[in-house]
Amino acid sequence: MTWGVDNLPYGVFSCPGERPRVGVRYGDKVLDLAPALHDEVFAAPSLNPFMARGRMAWHDTRTLIQNKLTGDLPVTEAHLIPLEQVRLHMPFEVADYVDFYCSIDHASNLGRILRPGSEPLLPNWRHLPVGYHGRSGTVVVSGTPVRRPHGQLSAGVFGPCAKLDIEAELGFVVGVPTALGSPAGAFEDHVFGVTLVNDWSARDIQSWEYVPLGPFLAKSFATSISPWITPLEALPRIPGRVQDPEPAAYLRRQGDWGLDVQLEVVLNGEVVSRPPYSGMYWTPDQMLAHLTVNGAALRTGDLFASGTVSGPERAERGSLIELTWNGTDPIKLPSGETRSFLQDGDTVTIRATAGALTLGEVSGTIV
Amino acid sequence: MTWGVDNLPYGVFSCPGERPRVGVRYGDKVLDLAPALHDEVFAAPSLNPFMARGRMAWHDTRTLIQNKLTGDLPVTEAHLIPLEQVRLHMPFEVADYVDFYCSIDHASNLGRILRPGSEPLLPNWRHLPVGYHGRSGTVVVSGTPVRRPHGQLSAGVFGPCAKLDIEAELGFVVGVPTALGSPAGAFEDHVFGVTLVNDWSARDIQSWEYVPLGPFLAKSFATSISPWITPLEALPRIPGRVQDPEPAAYLRRQGDWGLDVQLEVVLNGEVVSRPPYSGMYWTPDQMLAHLTVNGAALRTGDLFASGTVSGPERAERGSLIELTWNGTDPIKLPSGETRSFLQDGDTVTIRATAGALTLGEVSGTIV
């Protein structure tokens, strides 16, 4: 079944009149973990205390839940709550939020759009996973309405963003911290799981503000994530894409951290793109190694995202600026409507699967 | 006296074997606020719960402390602990950290150094306070050793940073949050106080990594702040610098938020620069208005810093890249030594005063 024992993502839910707490999704139900596992760590309103326990605890807990659900151990029916009775919340407290820029197709497309006539990739791009810090306080859970931001669009021009865009991404959630000054160890010792990310972007604000210190207000108004965090252990892995030139020693891969995740971008119910994660140039283990090579500490709840996932085909682009070539070539929706960028009332949903596994979805409506 | 009743900055301290808690500095002592004011909010290991109470509570508390210390109300001697008996900690939990770029002299100097022959200021600079998000998890308190970061310095070159620099800044600490989607109200309704900031910077890592998304690992290894947070109410204010062109309506000043703060940069005990905060182009009320104009929410503990404070004179520059013109013109210390950038073992201390008021210092040693 979908959402079966091979999946078991974690989230934070509440029933009417009760406090938010940690649960695991199983089919169309939520397993209420604190009473089911007799463990108060799941009574917290965020995954952070559980995520801080580390890899062995994550594995043991997953095995225990699987045993409960497949009948080796009993599960009380009252601990399995129908999804329609619960509300879903932010699954974890975000410590620092970093966004990378790991798709070679996305980076090349943006280079062609924003710097026509010059080499699409900047000189550093193939040498390191370019990234920057975003605003962790405005990471919101799927379903939160997204208010169209106002801002400066050019010299002397202030108003509502006219080029409101999405970025379909995968995000990685850190469980186990590092000490200041010590680069991270193995990826699977630190990263708890993955979430879907929609990094809403105001392209007109961005193009005016971003030199020389990078995107700021163009991104900080909202970043949406999916409510269910898929454990790393559940994700099938594949080899990463070949890299040329060979990366610096600290960025060399120690294992297969390519992910065969297929994303889908849905605008008002119609699929507009199917970005393949498998073609990403920089793999998440390389993002983590880069993020900490200077000694920057990790904290429980750190979130780092891949950057827009785009494939080489037009129908595989993970942002509207690419799909519509900065608005010059609007997309035609199956309904007959066209879009250059998002209009008020539009709903964008990003869904993903990894083989038979679903990663759920992240959704938001422009208000 | 220095650190008198006109000052009374807040910090977090501990005595040996005891838990960190909130105190106020008075002379060479720390007033232990939880017992002195019979208020458990000060038993927390950070200022955040108190800062969240808001402007009226900040004012009432300050008045109460002043009455205690000037004798209208009694203070128990045991609640005044000699400074030499305490250890100082991070004074607050940093939510999001934003760094601006508000000095016209600093931005112009960097433009001349990094883009010689072209207009020093980029087109957006006089229209908005340029800023970006930094790493809040690596903001550390004064005295924390700073490890020289390793990183990519250019294509195929990895190693220890050879251009380790400082940035002398003023930081503003948010007490009262805003809701997502609502720009901030009056500056003094949100901002609790100020801290000194040293935004350590790896210039060689920065110049290779920063296009197109801004500084990342060049800054994220450590940012030091002073342990005593000066209440906004204590700071004398002056008119802000004249701005041309007139800023957008949301950036127009509603009051005098220029600050007559005089900074001093001390390298291994010798003063190398005296940057004047009074000449800053963008004032802190404008930073706050800009930061939230897109609807980005504030949280208690948000920290935003001014960017390097530099004046027009050489002896007023707040970073080594400016003082030594990117290493081409090393500074000569009074001791006879020279410096282009920081060497291992160097200690940098940034001190500041505002009229008769001291803002204390932030210090760090390179290891």
XYZ file of C-alpha atoms in Angstrom:
734
model
C 0.000 0.000 0.000
C 0.996 3.666 -0.367
C 2.449 4.924 2.914
C 3.259 1.355 3.954
C 5.842 -0.028 6.353
C 8.653 0.717 3.892
C 7.870 4.410 4.156
C 6.794 5.556 7.654
C 7.587 9.265 7.519
C 7.520 11.346 10.697
C 5.463 14.474 11.268
C 3.847 16.605 13.956
C 0.069 16.447 14.303
C -2.687 17.469 16.659
C -6.267 16.455 17.261
C -8.813 19.188 18.073
C -8.180 20.582 21.547
C -4.967 18.615 22.027
C -1.320 19.598 21.910
C 0.825 18.918 18.824
C 2.986 15.793 19.071
C 5.005 13.442 16.895
C 3.415 10.762 14.763
C 4.248 8.444 11.921
C 2.102 8.190 8.848
C 0.857 4.709 8.007
C -1.687 4.406 5.218
C -4.429 6.929 5.897
C -3.678 7.000 9.594
C -1.223 8.565 12.006
C 0.405 6.415 14.646
C 0.494 8.397 17.892
C 4.048 7.564 18.914
C 4.286 8.776 22.515
C 1.694 6.325 23.852
C 2.359 3.645 21.225
C 6.080 3.465 22.024
C 5.836 4.590 25.669
C 8.388 7.302 24.921
C 7.907 10.923 25.970
C 10.334 12.190 23.315
C 7.383 11.949 20.919
C 5.185 14.129 23.118
C 7.262 17.142 22.036
C 5.685 19.488 19.488
C 8.633 18.989 17.122
C 10.881 16.227 15.865
C 14.016 17.912 17.180
C 14.453 15.961 20.444
C 14.008 12.647 18.643
C 16.252 13.675 15.757
C 18.999 14.582 18.236
C 19.162 10.972 19.436
C 21.102 9.859 16.401
C 21.301 7.140 13.822
C 21.085 4.065 16.029
C 17.973 5.379 17.760
C 16.410 6.268 14.413
C 17.006 2.752 13.157
C 15.804 1.010 16.310
C 12.672 3.137 16.431
C 11.867 2.437 12.808
C 12.280 -1.295 13.360
C 10.079 -1.155 16.438
C 7.342 0.692 14.558
C 7.527 -1.782 11.691
C 7.196 -4.658 14.141
C 4.198 -3.002 15.734
C 2.466 -2.391 12.428
C 3.132 -5.767 10.869
C 1.793 -7.594 13.888
C 4.822 -9.013 15.653
C 4.049 -6.595 18.442
C 0.582 -5.399 19.336
C -0.594 -1.894 18.477
C -3.551 -0.347 20.244
C -6.180 0.698 17.697
C -6.738 3.988 19.549
C -3.157 4.958 18.732
C -3.896 4.851 15.006
C -5.754 8.079 14.294
C -7.478 8.699 10.943
C -5.702 11.440 8.979
C -8.913 13.411 8.490
C -9.122 13.919 12.255
C -5.721 15.560 12.605
C -4.097 18.817 11.730
C -0.489 18.774 10.541
C 2.096 21.259 11.859
C 5.681 22.262 11.143
C 7.461 18.947 11.715
C 10.627 20.412 13.218
C 12.114 23.653 14.464
C 14.394 24.986 11.763
C 17.794 26.017 13.114
C 19.727 27.346 10.092
C 18.373 27.101 6.564
C 20.796 26.841 3.654
C 19.807 26.648 0.020
C 22.164 25.194 -2.583
C 22.203 25.463 -6.375
C 23.008 21.875 -7.371
C 21.231 21.305 -10.689
C 23.475 21.930 -13.673
C 20.449 22.296 -15.908
C 18.860 24.893 -13.605
C 22.083 26.875 -13.160
C 22.737 26.763 -16.919
C 19.197 27.888 -17.727
C 19.416 30.817 -15.326
C 22.809 31.776 -16.757
C 21.355 31.801 -20.289
C 18.306 33.820 -19.184
C 20.079 36.381 -16.974
C 23.453 36.678 -18.722
C 22.701 35.963 -22.406
C 25.721 35.713 -24.659
C 28.153 34.719 -21.903
C 29.160 31.313 -20.559
C 26.029 30.046 -18.693
C 27.909 28.564 -15.714
C 30.045 30.860 -13.579
C 33.685 29.739 -13.033
C 33.134 28.355 -9.511
C 30.047 26.289 -10.314
C 31.724 22.978 -11.206
C 34.180 23.275 -8.316
C 31.833 23.626 -5.370
C 28.135 23.397 -4.562
C 27.220 27.092 -4.493
C 24.903 27.936 -1.607
C 23.679 30.685 0.698
C 21.760 31.089 3.941
C 18.014 31.701 3.834
C 15.577 32.824 6.530
C 14.749 29.954 8.859
C 11.984 31.898 10.638
C 9.792 31.926 7.535
C 9.977 28.235 6.682
C 6.330 27.191 6.842
C 4.472 23.928 6.548
C 2.530 22.902 3.467
C -0.891 24.532 3.307
C 0.209 27.861 4.740
C -1.061 30.641 2.441
C 1.692 32.602 0.716
C 1.221 36.352 0.619
C 2.534 38.019 -2.527
C 5.454 40.149 -1.296
C 5.872 43.865 -1.900
C 9.293 45.282 -2.546
C 11.578 47.357 -4.684
C 11.458 46.099 -8.252
C 13.945 48.611 -9.685
C 15.235 52.127 -8.923
C 12.327 54.137 -7.540
C 9.751 51.428 -8.237
C 7.971 49.815 -5.278
C 4.996 47.500 -5.472
C 3.739 43.943 -5.415
C 6.038 41.366 -6.955
C 5.012 40.779 -10.583
C 7.260 37.773 -11.140
C 6.295 35.430 -8.334
C 7.842 32.025 -8.921
C 8.366 28.622 -7.362
C 11.426 26.438 -6.976
C 10.886 22.683 -6.644
C 13.541 21.288 -4.339
C 14.451 18.483 -1.981
C 15.480 19.415 1.573
C 17.699 17.522 4.025
C 17.058 17.717 7.756
C 19.937 17.482 10.225
C 19.483 15.497 13.412
C 22.942 15.202 14.942
C 24.950 18.385 15.513
C 28.680 19.000 15.214
C 30.972 21.054 17.408
C 32.181 24.426 16.152
C 35.429 23.890 14.244
C 34.801 20.225 13.324
C 33.648 19.263 9.807
C 30.758 16.789 9.682
C 31.363 13.026 9.591
C 29.435 10.538 7.478
C 26.255 11.889 5.905
C 24.037 9.205 7.453
C 25.395 10.002 10.923
C 23.972 13.521 10.744
C 21.041 13.643 8.343
C 17.738 12.348 9.637
C 15.578 12.570 6.545
C 14.222 14.505 3.605
C 11.379 16.908 2.954
C 9.991 18.560 -0.156
C 10.719 22.275 -0.438
C 9.080 25.053 -2.397
C 11.452 28.002 -2.277
C 9.029 30.753 -3.361
C 10.937 33.443 -5.239
C 10.180 37.021 -6.270
C 12.242 37.285 -9.452
C 11.826 41.040 -9.941
C 12.833 41.829 -6.343
C 15.742 39.399 -6.697
C 17.200 40.861 -9.881
C 17.348 44.354 -8.344
C 18.602 43.484 -4.862
C 20.962 40.550 -5.336
C 24.320 42.199 -6.121
C 26.715 41.751 -4.466
C 25.457 39.833 -1.412
C 22.897 37.443 -2.940
C 19.123 36.896 -2.673
C 17.476 38.420 0.423
C 13.888 39.716 0.395
C 13.203 37.841 -2.858
C 13.212 34.618 -0.844
C 12.694 35.488 2.808
C 8.912 35.967 2.749
C 8.141 32.220 2.725
C 9.648 28.797 2.087
C 7.214 25.879 2.239
C 8.066 22.325 3.267
C 6.110 19.086 3.239
C 4.711 17.893 6.583
C 6.102 14.347 6.410
C 9.839 13.829 6.844
C 10.926 10.662 5.043
C 13.644 8.833 6.985
C 16.918 8.570 5.104
C 16.841 4.828 5.682
C 13.679 4.502 3.582
C 15.117 6.225 0.508
C 16.524 4.132 -2.346
C 19.933 5.405 -3.441
C 21.717 5.419 -6.787
C 25.179 6.517 -7.923
C 25.673 10.251 -8.253
C 26.180 11.901 -11.623
C 29.699 11.883 -13.063
C 31.540 15.097 -12.245
C 34.115 16.885 -14.360
C 36.533 18.143 -13.105
C 37.025 15.743 -10.222
C 36.040 17.635 -7.072
C 38.448 18.609 -4.290
C 39.301 15.811 -1.841
C 36.799 16.944 0.801
C 34.018 16.752 -1.799
C 34.841 13.263 -3.085
C 31.974 10.839 -2.700
C 32.306 7.982 -0.229
C 29.116 6.227 -1.272
C 26.069 6.392 -3.494
C 24.064 9.425 -2.486
C 22.309 10.030 -5.755
C 18.551 9.811 -5.235
C 16.110 8.447 -7.770
C 13.380 10.862 -6.758
C 10.868 12.007 -9.343
C 9.239 15.358 -8.645
C 6.055 16.716 -10.116
C 4.994 20.367 -10.190
C 1.241 20.859 -10.215
C -0.312 24.279 -10.911
C -4.021 24.545 -10.123
C -4.382 20.804 -10.478
C -2.510 20.478 -13.760
C 0.952 18.944 -14.020
C 3.327 21.490 -15.570
C 6.672 19.786 -15.003
C 8.315 16.532 -13.918
C 11.824 17.364 -12.630
C 14.079 14.309 -12.097
C 16.288 14.454 -9.010
C 18.527 11.717 -10.409
C 20.293 14.195 -12.718
C 21.484 16.554 -9.977
C 25.174 17.387 -10.311
C 26.080 17.804 -6.629
C 24.844 15.075 -4.258
C 23.614 15.772 -0.705
C 26.701 14.236 0.941
C 28.746 16.807 -0.975
C 26.455 19.614 0.186
C 26.979 18.572 3.808
C 30.754 18.235 3.402
C 30.928 21.685 1.828
C 28.658 23.322 4.388
C 30.905 22.254 7.265
C 34.406 22.186 5.738
C 35.132 25.623 7.211
C 34.272 24.401 10.691
C 30.724 25.809 10.739
C 28.738 23.919 13.379
C 25.577 21.957 12.600
C 22.586 22.067 14.911
C 19.636 19.729 15.256
C 17.005 21.143 12.938
C 19.354 22.552 10.319
C 17.738 22.346 6.903
C 19.662 22.408 3.661
C 17.953 22.243 0.321
C 19.182 21.213 -3.100
C 18.189 24.279 -5.068
C 15.747 24.005 -7.950
C 15.606 20.552 -9.485
C 15.588 20.808 -13.282
C 16.289 18.232 -15.963
C 17.524 18.875 -19.497
C 14.062 18.822 -21.097
C 11.643 21.736 -21.020
C 9.015 19.598 -19.269
C 11.568 18.838 -16.545
C 12.233 22.390 -15.363
C 11.500 23.103 -11.706
C 10.756 26.854 -11.855
C 8.506 29.107 -13.897
C 11.366 31.422 -14.883
C 12.800 28.423 -16.741
C 9.502 26.973 -17.958
C 8.438 30.330 -19.447
C 11.962 31.591 -20.223
C 11.539 34.581 -17.891
C 7.992 35.166 -19.069
C 8.830 35.445 -22.775
C 7.267 32.072 -23.603
C 4.265 31.525 -21.313
C 3.198 27.968 -20.573
C -0.171 26.801 -21.778
C -2.061 24.821 -19.191
C -4.196 21.876 -20.357
C -7.213 23.953 -19.347
C -6.295 26.524 -22.002
C -5.054 29.166 -19.564
C -1.514 30.544 -19.817
C 0.963 31.572 -17.125
C 4.211 33.518 -17.124
C 4.418 33.776 -13.335
C 1.986 33.076 -10.498
C -1.329 34.896 -10.209
C -3.265 35.517 -6.991
C -5.318 32.462 -6.144
C -2.949 30.051 -7.869
C -2.154 26.885 -5.958
C 1.157 25.135 -6.500
C 1.721 21.597 -5.272
C 5.010 19.747 -5.530
C 4.751 15.964 -5.233
C 7.489 13.358 -5.335
C 8.066 9.631 -5.468
C 11.147 7.460 -5.155
C 10.346 4.187 -6.877
C 7.302 2.801 -5.075
C 7.759 5.225 -2.194
C 5.829 8.485 -1.981
C 7.412 11.551 -0.420
C 4.044 13.260 -0.167
C 3.568 16.846 -1.231
C 4.063 20.490 -0.369
C 1.358 22.917 -1.356
C 0.659 26.629 -1.124
C -1.839 29.157 -2.465
C -0.990 32.750 -3.378
C -3.050 35.338 -1.511
C 31.131 55.959 36.934
C 31.628 53.678 33.909
C 28.815 51.124 33.728
C 26.634 53.362 35.872
C 22.856 53.626 36.169
C 22.610 55.320 32.779
C 23.994 52.198 31.148
C 22.833 48.918 32.754
C 23.341 46.457 29.912
C 21.895 42.950 30.165
C 23.837 39.704 29.848
C 23.855 36.047 30.850
C 26.295 34.943 33.508
C 27.053 32.004 35.753
C 28.981 31.430 38.949
C 31.014 28.218 39.277
C 28.706 25.221 39.648
C 25.562 27.263 39.001
C 23.265 27.583 36.002
C 23.522 30.547 33.624
C 20.970 33.289 34.255
C 20.291 36.912 33.378
C 22.092 39.790 35.060
C 22.703 43.488 34.604
C 26.138 44.980 34.706
C 26.651 47.759 37.249
C 30.193 49.002 37.780
C 32.399 45.972 38.295
C 29.501 43.864 39.490
C 26.615 41.882 38.088
C 23.181 42.315 39.577
C 21.555 38.876 39.813
C 18.123 39.815 38.531
C 15.960 36.777 39.296
C 16.322 37.108 43.096
C 16.818 40.875 43.080
C 13.583 41.515 41.172
C 11.721 38.386 42.330
C 11.078 37.507 38.695
C 11.710 34.044 37.281
C 12.004 35.370 33.709
C 15.597 36.211 34.631
C 16.355 32.661 35.744
C 16.368 31.631 32.075
C 19.754 31.005 30.450
C 19.018 33.609 27.785
C 17.468 37.045 27.441
C 14.812 35.817 25.020
C 11.887 35.404 27.445
C 12.478 38.857 28.917
C 12.990 40.447 25.500
C 9.679 38.998 24.340
C 7.817 40.990 27.006
C 8.093 44.196 25.030
C 8.861 47.849 25.363
C 6.771 48.743 28.414
C 8.263 45.855 30.385
C 11.771 46.831 29.298
C 11.206 50.397 30.477
C 9.579 49.435 33.773
C 12.330 46.929 34.544
C 15.048 49.463 33.805
C 13.393 52.012 36.062
C 13.041 49.447 38.837
C 16.721 48.474 38.574
C 17.753 52.126 38.631
C 15.654 52.698 41.745
C 17.245 49.689 43.407
C 20.763 50.789 42.598
C 20.368 54.427 43.502
C 18.913 53.596 46.863
C 15.232 54.398 46.612
C 14.638 50.666 46.933
C 16.901 48.324 48.853
C 19.224 45.903 47.066
C 20.636 42.884 48.865
C 24.431 42.949 48.697
C 24.519 39.213 47.918
C 22.745 39.947 44.662
C 25.638 42.111 43.462
C 28.282 39.627 42.345
C 31.830 40.741 41.522
C 32.549 40.366 37.789
C 35.695 38.350 38.429
C 33.565 35.601 39.991
C 31.339 35.083 36.971
C 31.590 33.610 33.521
C 29.742 35.353 30.692
C 27.701 33.385 28.127
C 25.840 34.040 24.881
C 23.319 36.643 26.038
C 20.463 35.464 23.818
C 19.454 32.692 21.460
C 19.905 33.956 17.924
C 16.875 33.281 15.749
C 17.785 34.646 12.285
C 20.952 36.617 11.665
C 21.012 39.235 8.917
C 24.003 41.328 7.995
C 23.585 44.633 6.159
C 26.061 46.772 4.213
C 25.151 50.257 5.430
C 28.399 52.235 5.365
C 28.859 54.200 2.152
C 32.571 54.475 2.830
C 32.936 50.722 3.339
C 30.869 49.823 0.267
C 32.768 52.373 -1.828
C 36.140 51.100 -0.636
C 35.220 47.484 -1.447
C 33.954 48.559 -4.864
C 37.261 50.315 -5.590
C 39.287 47.331 -4.366
C 37.284 44.531 -6.039
C 36.043 46.296 -9.194
C 38.755 48.868 -9.980
C 37.962 51.242 -12.823
C 34.187 50.948 -12.493
C 31.695 52.930 -10.412
C 32.412 51.909 -6.781
C 28.756 51.695 -5.684
C 26.450 49.255 -7.479
C 23.199 50.729 -8.860
C 20.979 49.455 -6.021
C 23.153 50.662 -3.148
C 21.632 54.137 -2.626
C 18.089 52.788 -3.047
C 17.985 50.100 -0.377
C 20.065 48.781 2.508
C 21.678 45.750 0.869
C 21.714 42.738 3.187
C 21.855 38.953 3.359
C 21.268 36.160 5.840
C 24.196 34.770 7.824
C 24.517 31.642 9.948
C 22.851 32.131 13.322
C 24.217 28.849 14.724
C 27.786 30.142 14.674
C 27.215 33.450 16.416
C 29.458 33.165 19.478
C 30.118 35.278 22.529
C 33.214 37.404 22.958
C 36.208 35.375 24.080
C 35.387 32.303 21.996
C 38.528 31.301 20.044
C 38.178 31.632 16.274
C 39.584 28.761 14.243
C 41.094 29.798 10.929
C 38.778 28.244 8.327
C 39.865 25.958 5.501
C 38.194 26.213 2.143
C 38.467 26.579 -1.587
C 40.510 29.660 -2.393
C 40.313 29.332 -6.179
C 39.827 26.592 -8.815
C 41.574 23.472 -7.538
C 43.157 25.222 -4.546
C 42.107 24.146 -1.042
C 43.738 25.193 2.182
C 43.667 27.461 5.196
C 42.324 30.945 4.578
C 45.221 33.331 3.916
C 43.148 36.508 4.057
C 41.423 36.284 7.412
C 39.769 39.589 8.231
C 37.488 41.314 10.691
C 34.457 43.523 10.242
C 33.635 45.975 13.036
C 29.869 46.322 13.256
C 26.950 47.214 15.474
C 24.183 44.616 15.918
C 20.510 45.134 16.777
C 18.623 42.539 18.807
C 14.909 41.980 18.251
C 12.665 41.382 21.238
C 9.126 41.595 19.903
C 8.155 39.407 16.933
C 5.828 40.132 14.024
C 3.317 37.871 12.316
C 4.158 36.452 8.894
C 2.896 38.887 6.262
C 2.965 42.004 8.472
C 5.788 44.559 8.173
C 7.288 45.717 11.480
C 5.906 48.710 13.351
C 7.973 51.371 15.121
C 11.639 50.470 15.609
C 11.516 50.940 19.387
C 8.530 48.581 19.632
C 10.610 45.684 18.322
C 14.293 46.275 19.019
C 15.502 45.570 22.531
C 19.097 46.712 22.337
C 22.470 46.703 20.652
C 25.575 44.544 20.706
C 29.009 44.843 19.132
C 29.664 42.447 16.278
C 32.845 41.133 14.713
C 31.846 39.486 11.457
C 35.019 37.463 10.832
C 35.566 37.116 7.075
C 37.731 34.868 4.898
C 38.359 37.175 1.938
C 39.974 34.569 -0.319
C 37.162 32.052 0.210
C 34.645 34.857 -0.326
C 36.028 36.104 -3.632
C 35.861 32.602 -5.141
C 32.500 31.467 -3.795
C 30.309 34.571 -3.721
C 28.859 34.720 -7.255
C 25.948 34.680 -7.753
C 24.386 33.910 -4.358
C 26.566 35.932 -1.971
C 28.951 35.157 0.917
C 28.567 31.707 2.484
C 31.516 29.783 3.975
C 33.586 32.990 4.042
C 31.428 34.172 6.934
C 29.690 31.144 8.437
C 32.589 29.809 10.552
C 32.144 32.412 13.326
C 30.564 35.756 14.148
C 31.432 37.185 17.570
C 29.202 39.441 19.665
C 29.767 41.345 22.881
C 28.298 39.814 26.055
C 26.456 42.923 27.269
C 23.357 44.066 25.392
C 22.894 47.805 25.773
C 19.204 48.706 26.057
C 17.988 50.926 23.241
C 16.672 53.347 25.850
C 20.196 54.018 27.099
C 21.600 55.004 23.700
C 21.855 58.684 22.766
C 20.437 59.316 19.270
C 21.307 61.823 16.569
C 19.835 62.623 13.151
C 20.689 60.168 10.403
C 22.919 61.138 7.508
C 21.304 62.976 4.598
C 20.323 60.573 1.823
C 20.284 61.225 -1.909
C 18.087 60.160 -3.644
C 15.249 60.320 -1.156
C 14.443 56.727 -0.204
C 11.181 54.930 -1.047
C 8.258 55.750 1.246
C 8.659 52.627 3.390
C 12.277 53.621 4.083
C 11.589 57.230 5.094
C 12.747 58.024 8.597
C 10.156 58.726 11.278
C 12.656 59.822 13.910
C 16.327 60.237 14.710
C 17.938 56.839 14.607
C 21.455 57.925 13.863
C 23.757 56.757 16.652
C 26.776 58.661 17.865
C 28.738 55.522 18.604
C 32.518 55.586 18.314
C 34.125 52.214 17.638
C 37.741 51.245 18.168
C 39.518 48.283 16.585
C 42.369 46.930 18.669
C 44.836 44.386 17.248
C 47.065 42.714 19.833
C 46.560 45.624 22.203
C 47.244 48.370 19.671
C 44.489 50.602 18.260
C 44.457 50.288 14.464
C 41.235 52.102 13.615
C 38.485 54.317 15.059
C 35.355 53.843 12.908
C 32.580 56.403 13.566
C 29.048 54.986 13.495
C 27.600 58.485 13.081
C 28.472 58.525 9.373
C 26.495 55.409 8.433
C 24.268 55.970 5.402
C 21.377 53.660 6.288
C 20.025 53.920 9.849
C 18.814 50.904 11.860
C 15.134 51.852 11.587
C 15.574 51.662 7.814
C 17.224 48.253 8.104
C 14.247 46.947 10.082
C 11.710 48.459 7.684
C 13.505 46.904 4.728
C 13.935 43.509 6.371
C 10.193 43.156 6.913
C 8.634 45.073 4.003
C 8.090 41.805 2.121
C 6.149 40.354 5.044
C 9.051 38.339 6.478
C 8.277 37.596 10.130
C 10.517 38.692 12.990
C 11.216 36.411 15.928
C 12.489 37.151 19.407
C 16.264 36.799 19.147
C 16.623 37.976 15.568
C 19.917 39.785 15.148
C 20.620 42.235 12.371
C 23.962 43.932 12.016
C 24.990 47.120 10.262
C 27.788 45.769 8.112
C 31.312 47.084 8.505
C 31.483 50.558 9.987
C 33.985 52.682 8.081
C 34.502 56.421 7.958
C 36.055 58.436 5.136
C 39.557 58.531 6.640
C 42.038 55.667 6.451
C 42.242 55.488 10.245
C 38.450 55.061 10.350
C 38.159 51.871 8.293
C 36.545 48.909 10.032
C 38.169 46.013 8.156
C 41.706 44.981 7.259
C 40.895 44.631 3.555
C 40.249 48.378 3.605
C 43.012 49.317 6.039
C 45.644 47.445 3.973
C 43.922 47.907 0.589
C 43.551 44.140 0.111
C 47.022 43.479 1.482
C 48.854 45.762 -0.949
C 49.612 48.371 1.726
C 50.146 46.585 5.052
C 49.492 48.490 8.244
C 52.391 49.187 10.566
C 51.554 48.590 14.190
C 53.060 50.941 16.800
C 55.127 47.960 17.941
C 56.871 47.901 14.548
C 55.101 44.778 13.271
C 53.108 44.858 10.044
C 49.863 43.115 9.094
C 48.042 42.513 5.811
C 45.551 40.060 7.293
C 45.285 38.198 10.600
C 47.974 35.771 11.745
C 47.469 32.841 14.105
C 47.585 34.038 17.686
C 46.345 37.533 16.829
C 43.689 38.928 19.144
C 41.189 41.455 17.842
C 39.043 43.491 20.215
C 36.353 45.907 19.122
C 35.315 48.480 21.730
C 32.739 51.213 21.520
C 31.412 54.221 23.359
C 28.419 56.487 22.860
C 29.212 59.751 24.571
C 29.887 58.883 28.222
C 28.350 55.435 27.775
C 30.481 52.363 27.133
C 29.156 49.536 24.951
C 31.875 47.217 26.184
C 33.867 45.060 23.815
C 33.914 41.957 21.665
C 37.149 40.028 21.454
C 38.498 36.912 19.744
C 41.839 35.195 19.189
C 42.769 33.301 16.012
C 43.757 29.671 16.618
